[in-house]
Coordinates of C-alpha atoms and ligand atoms in Angstrom, one line a residue:
M4 CA -29.4 26.8 23.0
A5 CA -29.7 24.7 26.2
I6 CA -27.9 21.5 26.2
E7 CA -31.0 20.1 27.9
E8 CA -33.0 20.7 24.7
V9 CA -30.6 18.6 22.8
R10 CA -30.5 15.9 25.5
E11 CA -34.3 15.7 25.3
F12 CA -34.2 15.4 21.5
V13 CA -31.6 12.8 21.6
E14 CA -33.4 10.7 24.2
K15 CA -36.8 11.0 22.6
E16 CA -36.2 11.1 18.9
V17 CA -32.6 9.9 18.1
G18 CA -32.8 7.0 20.4
R19 CA -36.1 5.9 18.8
W20 CA -34.7 6.1 15.3
S21 CA -31.1 4.9 15.6
N22 CA -31.6 1.2 14.8
E23 CA -33.9 2.0 11.9
I24 CA -31.4 4.5 10.5
D25 CA -28.7 1.8 10.6
R26 CA -31.0 -0.8 9.0
R27 CA -32.3 1.6 6.2
N28 CA -28.9 3.3 5.7
L29 CA -30.9 6.6 5.7
I30 CA -32.0 9.4 8.0
P31 CA -35.8 10.0 7.5
E32 CA -36.6 13.4 6.1
Q33 CA -38.8 14.2 9.1
L34 CA -35.9 13.7 11.5
L35 CA -33.6 15.9 9.3
R36 CA -36.3 18.6 9.5
E37 CA -36.5 18.3 13.3
M38 CA -32.7 18.6 13.5
A39 CA -32.9 21.7 11.4
S40 CA -35.6 23.3 13.5
L41 CA -33.6 22.6 16.6
G42 CA -30.7 24.5 15.1
L43 CA -28.4 21.5 14.8
F44 CA -27.1 22.7 11.4
G45 CA -26.0 26.1 12.6
L46 CA -24.6 25.4 16.0
T47 CA -21.4 27.4 15.8
I48 CA -22.5 29.8 13.1
P49 CA -22.7 33.4 14.4
K50 CA -26.2 34.7 15.2
E51 CA -25.8 37.4 12.6
Y52 CA -25.9 34.7 9.9
G53 CA -28.9 32.9 11.5
G54 CA -26.9 30.4 13.5
K55 CA -27.0 29.5 17.2
G56 CA -23.5 31.0 17.9
I57 CA -22.6 28.5 20.6
S58 CA -19.0 28.0 21.8
V59 CA -16.7 25.3 20.4
N60 CA -16.8 23.5 23.7
G61 CA -20.6 23.6 23.7
F62 CA -20.5 22.1 20.2
L63 CA -18.2 19.3 21.4
E64 CA -20.7 18.5 24.1
V65 CA -23.6 18.3 21.7
L66 CA -21.7 15.9 19.4
E67 CA -20.7 13.7 22.2
L68 CA -24.4 13.5 23.4
V69 CA -25.8 12.8 19.9
S70 CA -23.1 10.2 19.2
K71 CA -24.0 8.2 22.3
E72 CA -27.3 7.4 20.6
C73 CA -26.5 7.6 16.9
P74 CA -22.9 8.3 15.7
S75 CA -24.2 8.6 12.1
I76 CA -26.4 11.6 13.0
A77 CA -23.4 13.1 14.8
H78 CA -21.3 12.5 11.7
V79 CA -23.8 14.3 9.6
I80 CA -23.8 17.4 11.9
F81 CA -20.1 17.2 12.3
L82 CA -19.3 17.0 8.6
H83 CA -21.7 19.8 7.8
S84 CA -20.1 22.0 10.4
M85 CA -16.5 21.2 9.3
A86 CA -17.5 22.3 5.7
Y87 CA -19.2 25.6 6.9
D88 CA -16.3 26.3 9.1
I89 CA -14.0 26.4 6.1
L90 CA -16.4 28.9 4.5
L91 CA -16.6 31.0 7.7
K92 CA -12.9 31.2 8.2
F93 CA -11.7 31.5 4.6
G94 CA -14.6 32.5 2.4
S95 CA -15.4 36.0 1.1
D96 CA -18.0 38.2 2.8
G97 CA -20.2 37.8 -0.3
L98 CA -20.2 34.0 -0.1
K99 CA -20.8 34.1 3.6
E100 CA -23.8 36.5 3.3
R101 CA -25.2 34.5 0.4
Y102 CA -24.9 31.0 1.8
L103 CA -24.6 30.9 5.6
P104 CA -28.2 31.7 6.4
E105 CA -29.4 28.8 4.3
I106 CA -26.7 26.6 5.8
A107 CA -27.5 27.5 9.4
T108 CA -31.2 26.7 9.0
G109 CA -30.4 23.3 7.3
R110 CA -32.0 24.4 4.1
R111 CA -28.7 23.4 2.4
I112 CA -26.8 20.6 4.0
L113 CA -23.1 20.6 3.2
A114 CA -20.8 17.9 2.0
L115 CA -17.0 18.1 1.8
P116 CA -15.8 15.9 -1.0
F117 CA -12.1 15.7 -1.1
T118 CA -11.4 12.0 -1.4
E119 CA -11.3 10.4 -4.9
P120 CA -10.9 6.9 -6.1
K121 CA -7.2 7.4 -6.6
S122 CA -6.5 9.9 -3.8
G123 CA -7.3 9.6 -0.1
T124 CA -4.5 9.9 2.4
D125 CA -2.5 11.6 -0.4
L126 CA -4.7 14.6 -0.8
A127 CA -2.3 16.4 -3.1
A128 CA -3.0 13.8 -5.7
V129 CA -6.6 15.1 -6.3
E130 CA -7.5 14.9 -10.0
L131 CA -11.0 16.3 -10.3
K132 CA -10.4 19.0 -13.0
A133 CA -11.5 22.6 -12.9
T134 CA -10.9 24.2 -16.3
R135 CA -11.1 28.0 -16.6
E136 CA -13.6 29.3 -19.2
G137 CA -14.0 33.1 -19.0
D138 CA -15.5 33.9 -15.6
F139 CA -16.4 30.3 -14.9
Y140 CA -14.6 27.0 -14.1
V141 CA -15.9 23.8 -15.5
L142 CA -15.6 20.8 -13.1
N143 CA -15.2 17.2 -14.3
G144 CA -14.4 14.2 -12.2
V145 CA -15.5 11.9 -9.4
K146 CA -15.4 12.1 -5.6
T147 CA -16.0 9.2 -3.4
L148 CA -16.9 8.4 0.3
A149 CA -18.5 11.8 0.7
T150 CA -20.4 12.0 4.0
N151 CA -23.8 13.8 3.5
G152 CA -23.4 13.1 -0.3
I153 CA -27.0 12.1 -0.6
Y154 CA -28.4 14.9 1.6
A155 CA -26.2 17.8 0.4
G156 CA -27.4 20.9 -1.4
L157 CA -24.0 22.5 -1.3
F158 CA -20.4 21.1 -1.7
V159 CA -17.0 22.4 -0.7
V160 CA -15.0 20.7 -3.5
L161 CA -11.2 20.4 -3.8
A162 CA -10.4 20.5 -7.5
R163 CA -7.3 20.8 -9.7
T164 CA -7.0 24.1 -11.4
R165 CA -3.4 23.5 -12.5
E166 CA -1.8 20.4 -13.8
Q167 CA 1.6 19.2 -12.6
E168 CA 1.8 21.6 -9.7
G169 CA 1.1 19.1 -6.9
H170 CA -0.7 20.6 -4.0
K171 CA -0.2 24.2 -5.3
G172 CA -2.5 23.4 -8.3
L173 CA -5.5 22.8 -6.0
T174 CA -8.4 25.2 -5.4
L175 CA -11.6 25.0 -3.2
F176 CA -14.9 25.7 -4.8
L177 CA -18.4 26.1 -3.3
V178 CA -20.7 24.2 -5.6
E179 CA -24.5 24.1 -5.6
K180 CA -26.4 20.9 -6.2
E181 CA -28.2 22.7 -9.0
D182 CA -24.9 23.3 -10.8
G183 CA -25.2 19.7 -11.8
V184 CA -23.6 17.5 -9.1
A185 CA -25.0 14.0 -9.2
S186 CA -24.9 11.6 -6.2
T187 CA -25.2 7.8 -6.2
E188 CA -27.3 6.0 -3.7
P189 CA -25.6 5.8 -0.3
L190 CA -22.7 3.3 -0.2
D191 CA -23.5 0.1 1.6
L192 CA -20.8 0.4 4.3
M193 CA -20.8 -1.6 7.5
S194 CA -20.3 1.7 9.4
S195 CA -21.7 5.2 9.5
R196 CA -24.9 3.9 8.0
G197 CA -27.4 6.8 7.5
A198 CA -24.6 9.4 7.2
G199 CA -25.3 9.5 3.5
V200 CA -21.9 8.5 2.3
S201 CA -21.9 8.4 -1.5
I202 CA -20.0 8.8 -4.7
L203 CA -20.4 12.2 -6.4
K204 CA -20.2 12.8 -10.1
F205 CA -19.2 16.2 -11.7
E206 CA -19.8 16.3 -15.4
N207 CA -19.3 19.8 -17.0
V208 CA -20.4 21.5 -13.8
R209 CA -20.0 25.3 -14.3
V210 CA -19.1 27.3 -11.3
H211 CA -18.5 31.1 -11.3
K212 CA -15.1 32.3 -10.2
N213 CA -16.7 34.1 -7.3
R214 CA -17.4 30.8 -5.7
I215 CA -13.7 30.0 -5.1
I216 CA -13.0 29.8 -1.3
G217 CA -9.8 31.7 -0.6
S218 CA -8.0 32.0 -3.8
E219 CA -6.8 29.9 -6.8
G220 CA -4.0 27.5 -5.8
K221 CA -4.7 27.8 -2.0
G222 CA -7.1 25.0 -1.8
F223 CA -4.8 22.4 -0.4
I224 CA -3.6 24.6 2.5
L225 CA -7.1 25.6 3.4
A226 CA -8.3 22.0 3.2
V227 CA -5.5 20.9 5.5
K228 CA -6.4 23.6 8.0
G229 CA -10.1 22.8 7.8
L230 CA -9.3 19.1 8.4
A231 CA -7.1 19.8 11.4
L232 CA -9.8 22.0 13.0
G233 CA -12.4 19.2 12.3
R234 CA -10.4 16.6 14.1
V235 CA -11.2 17.9 17.5
P236 CA -15.0 17.8 17.1
F237 CA -14.6 14.5 15.3
S238 CA -13.0 13.1 18.5
S239 CA -16.3 14.0 20.3
I240 CA -18.0 11.3 18.2
A241 CA -15.4 8.8 19.3
I242 CA -15.7 9.9 22.9
G243 CA -19.5 9.6 22.8
I244 CA -19.2 6.0 21.5
A245 CA -16.6 5.0 24.0
K246 CA -18.6 6.5 26.9
C247 CA -21.8 4.7 25.9
A248 CA -19.9 1.4 25.4
L249 CA -18.4 1.8 28.9
E250 CA -21.8 2.6 30.5
E251 CA -23.5 -0.4 28.8
A252 CA -20.7 -2.8 29.8
V253 CA -20.6 -1.7 33.4
K254 CA -24.4 -1.9 33.8
W255 CA -24.5 -5.3 32.2
S256 CA -21.6 -6.7 34.2
L257 CA -23.3 -5.6 37.5
K258 CA -26.5 -7.5 36.6
R259 CA -25.1 -10.5 34.8
K260 CA -24.2 -13.4 37.2
S261 CA -21.9 -16.3 36.7
F262 CA -20.9 -18.8 39.4
G263 CA -23.3 -17.1 41.7
R264 CA -22.0 -13.5 41.6
P265 CA -22.0 -10.5 39.2
I266 CA -19.3 -10.8 36.6
F267 CA -18.1 -7.3 37.5
E268 CA -16.7 -8.8 40.7
N269 CA -14.0 -10.5 38.6
Q270 CA -11.0 -8.3 38.1
A271 CA -10.7 -9.8 34.6
I272 CA -13.9 -7.8 33.8
S273 CA -13.6 -4.7 36.0
F274 CA -9.9 -3.8 35.4
P275 CA -10.2 -3.4 31.6
L276 CA -13.3 -1.3 32.2
A277 CA -11.3 0.8 34.7
E278 CA -8.6 1.3 32.1
I279 CA -11.2 2.5 29.6
A280 CA -12.6 4.9 32.2
A281 CA -9.2 6.4 32.8
E282 CA -8.3 6.7 29.1
L283 CA -11.7 8.3 28.5
E284 CA -11.2 11.0 31.1
A285 CA -7.7 11.8 29.7
V286 CA -8.9 12.0 26.1
R287 CA -11.9 14.2 27.1
A288 CA -9.5 16.6 29.0
L289 CA -7.3 16.9 25.9
R290 CA -10.3 17.5 23.7
D291 CA -11.7 20.2 26.0
E292 CA -8.4 22.0 26.2
L293 CA -8.1 21.9 22.4
G294 CA -11.7 23.2 22.1
T295 CA -10.7 26.2 24.2
R296 CA -7.6 26.8 22.1
I297 CA -9.7 26.7 18.9
E298 CA -12.2 29.1 20.4
R299 CA -9.2 31.5 20.9
G300 CA -8.4 31.2 17.2
D301 CA -5.6 28.7 17.4
I302 CA -5.2 25.8 14.9
P303 CA -3.4 23.1 16.9
V304 CA -2.6 20.8 14.0
A305 CA -0.5 18.1 15.7
E306 CA -2.5 18.0 18.9
A307 CA -5.8 17.7 16.9
S308 CA -4.2 14.6 15.2
M309 CA -3.3 13.3 18.7
V310 CA -6.8 13.6 20.0
K311 CA -8.3 12.1 16.8
L312 CA -5.9 9.1 16.9
L313 CA -6.4 8.4 20.6
S314 CA -10.1 8.9 20.7
S315 CA -10.9 6.7 17.6
E316 CA -8.7 3.9 18.9
L317 CA -10.3 4.2 22.3
A318 CA -13.8 3.9 20.7
V319 CA -12.8 0.7 19.0
K320 CA -11.2 -0.7 22.2
A321 CA -14.2 0.3 24.3
T322 CA -16.8 -1.2 22.0
R323 CA -14.8 -4.4 21.5
L324 CA -14.6 -4.8 25.3
A325 CA -18.2 -4.1 25.8
I326 CA -19.1 -6.9 23.4
Q327 CA -16.8 -9.2 25.2
V328 CA -18.3 -8.4 28.5
M329 CA -21.8 -9.0 27.2
G330 CA -20.8 -12.4 25.8
G331 CA -22.8 -13.9 22.9
W332 CA -25.6 -11.4 23.5
G333 CA -23.1 -8.5 22.7
L334 CA -23.1 -9.7 19.1
S335 CA -26.8 -9.4 18.6
S336 CA -27.8 -6.7 16.1
S337 CA -30.5 -5.6 18.7
V338 CA -27.9 -4.4 21.2
K339 CA -26.4 -1.0 20.9
V340 CA -22.8 -2.0 21.3
S341 CA -22.7 -4.1 18.2
R342 CA -23.7 -1.1 16.1
L343 CA -21.3 1.2 18.0
Y344 CA -18.5 -1.3 17.3
R345 CA -19.1 -1.0 13.5
D346 CA -19.3 2.8 13.8
A347 CA -16.2 3.0 15.9
K348 CA -14.1 1.2 13.3
A349 CA -14.9 3.9 10.7
L350 CA -13.4 6.5 13.0
E351 CA -9.9 5.1 12.5
I352 CA -10.3 5.7 8.8
A353 CA -12.5 8.8 8.2
E354 CA -11.0 12.3 8.6
G355 CA -7.6 10.8 7.9
T356 CA -6.5 7.3 9.0
S357 CA -4.6 6.5 12.2
E358 CA -1.5 6.2 10.1
A359 CA -2.1 9.7 8.6
Q360 CA -2.4 11.1 12.1
K361 CA 0.9 9.5 13.1
M362 CA 2.5 11.1 10.0
I363 CA 1.3 14.5 11.1
I364 CA 2.5 14.0 14.7
A365 CA 5.8 12.6 13.5
R366 CA 6.4 15.6 11.3
Q367 CA 6.0 17.8 14.4
L368 CA 8.5 15.7 16.3
L369 CA 10.9 16.1 13.4
K370 CA 10.5 19.9 13.5
K371 CA 10.9 20.1 17.2
Y372 CA 13.9 17.8 17.7
K373 CA 15.9 17.8 14.4
R374 CA 19.0 19.9 14.7
Ligands
FAD17 C1 -17.4 6.7 7.0 C2 -16.5 7.5 6.2 C3 -16.8 8.8 5.8 C4 -16.0 9.6 5.0 N1 -16.4 10.9 4.6 C5 -15.6 11.6 3.8 C6 -15.9 12.9 3.4 O1 -17.0 13.4 3.8 N2 -15.2 13.5 2.6 C7 -14.0 13.0 2.1 O2 -13.3 13.7 1.3 N3 -13.6 11.8 2.4 C8 -14.3 11.0 3.3 N4 -14.0 9.8 3.7 C9 -12.8 9.2 3.1 C10 -11.6 9.2 4.1 O3 -11.1 10.5 4.3 C11 -10.5 8.3 3.4 O4 -11.1 6.9 3.4 C12 -9.2 8.3 4.2 O5 -8.6 9.5 4.1 C13 -8.3 7.2 3.7 O6 -8.1 7.3 2.3 P1 -8.3 6.0 1.4 O7 -9.6 5.3 1.8 O8 -8.2 6.3 0.0 O9 -7.1 5.0 1.8 P2 -5.6 5.1 1.3 O10 -5.1 6.5 1.3 O11 -5.6 4.4 0.0 O12 -4.9 4.3 2.4 C14 -5.0 2.9 2.5 C15 -4.2 2.5 3.7 O13 -2.8 2.8 3.6 C16 -2.4 3.6 4.6 N5 -1.4 4.6 4.1 C17 -1.5 5.4 3.0 N6 -0.4 6.2 2.9 C18 0.4 5.8 3.9 C19 1.8 6.2 4.3 N7 2.4 7.1 3.6 N8 2.3 5.6 5.3 C20 1.7 4.7 6.1 N9 0.4 4.3 5.7 C21 -0.2 4.8 4.7 C22 -3.6 4.3 5.2 O14 -3.4 4.7 6.5 C23 -4.6 3.1 5.0 O15 -4.5 2.3 6.1 C24 -14.8 9.0 4.5 C25 -14.4 7.7 4.9 C26 -15.3 7.0 5.7 C27 -14.9 5.6 6.1

C-alpha cells in the first residue's frame, strides 16, 4: 500500500467529512466502506490472511496522517488493530484462520471492551462473569466506554472465569455480535465523537470454549501486553493532532497582524511554537524507535507508556496553544483546532490515563534501582 494512496483518501474524503462526523457523532457507512476497500482495517495483518502486511512504522505513519484530519477515524482504525493484534499474537491458528480474513477486509470491525462501570485503571477488578456450562461459557455483565462499540461485529472481551482470584481469574474471549452482544447508542462525549464509543451489554451470551484467546486465567497478562503494544500506535494519533495544531498555529500567526506586523514576530508567540516543534520531533523519534523494536518482536512496556504519556500531553499543550494563538477565532467550532483540542484531551485518559502510565514507568524505576 502506498502512503500516497492514504494521503489522497485523507485529503479528499476524511477532510470533507470530519466536521460532520464530529457533529453527528457517527462515521457514515459509505465512508466505513471506503476505508475497508482501501485496506485500512487490515493494515498490519499478514497478506496470507488477506491483510496489507505493512510494517509497524508504516502503520504509525498512516495513523498520524489520518489523525491530522480526523482523530476519531484514526481511533477506530487503531482500536480495531490493537484488538486483532491480540488475536494475531496470542490466538489459536483455528481462530486466526476463521476470523482474520473477515477482520482484514473490514467485514467485521473489532471492539476491545475491557473497561467496566466499576473497573477502569484497576483492570484486575473486572467483574463481567463467564460461567462454564459444558463446552460453553455464559457471559453476563456490562462494559463501558468501548470504542467501536456501535460498529463492531466482533469483540475481544476480558471476563471473569474465577471468583476471588484477582487478575488470575480473568480470561479473554472472542465474541461475535450474533452471540447476543447489545450496544447502546454512542455516548455523547465531548471527544472522540464518531469513534462509536458505547456501553455494551452481555446477557446470557454463550461462547464456545474454542473462542478463548490464549488460555483460561491468562486474560489479564495478555490484555496488559496488548495494551502496551497499542500505546505506541496510539501515540501516533496524538502526534498527528500536535503536528496539525502546530501547522495551523504557525500559518495563522504569519498571516494575522497586530500593531502592524505578523503576530509570529513576537517571541511570546514564536517561542512556545518552537518548543512544541522541538518536543514533537523528540516524541516522534521515540515513537519510531519503539515501532522498530515492536517490528522485531519486542514488547517495550515502560517505554510504550513513556511515549503515550508524552505524546498525549503534547497534543493537549499544542492544541491549547494553537487556540491561544488564534485568539477568539480559535474557539469557533468551525476551526479545526477547537475540535482537535477536545480530541486531544481524551488521549490523556483512553488507553490508560497519564497517571496509569506513570505507575507503569515508576514500577520499572523500582525494578531497576531498588537494591
Ligand atoms: C475516548 C475513549 C475511548 C475509550 N475506549 C475504550 C475501549 O475501547 N476499551 C476499553 O476497555 N476502555 C476504553 N476507554 C476507557 C479508558 O480505558 C478508561 O477511561 C481509563 O482506563 C480510565 O478508567 P476510568 O475512566 O474508569 O477512571 P478511573 O480508573 O476511575 O480513574 C479515575 C482517575 O483516578 C486516577 N487513578 C486511578 N487509580 C489511581 C492510582 N492508583 N494512582 C493515581 N491515580 C489513579 C486515574 O488516573 C483517573 O485520573 C476509553 C476511554 C475514552 C475516554
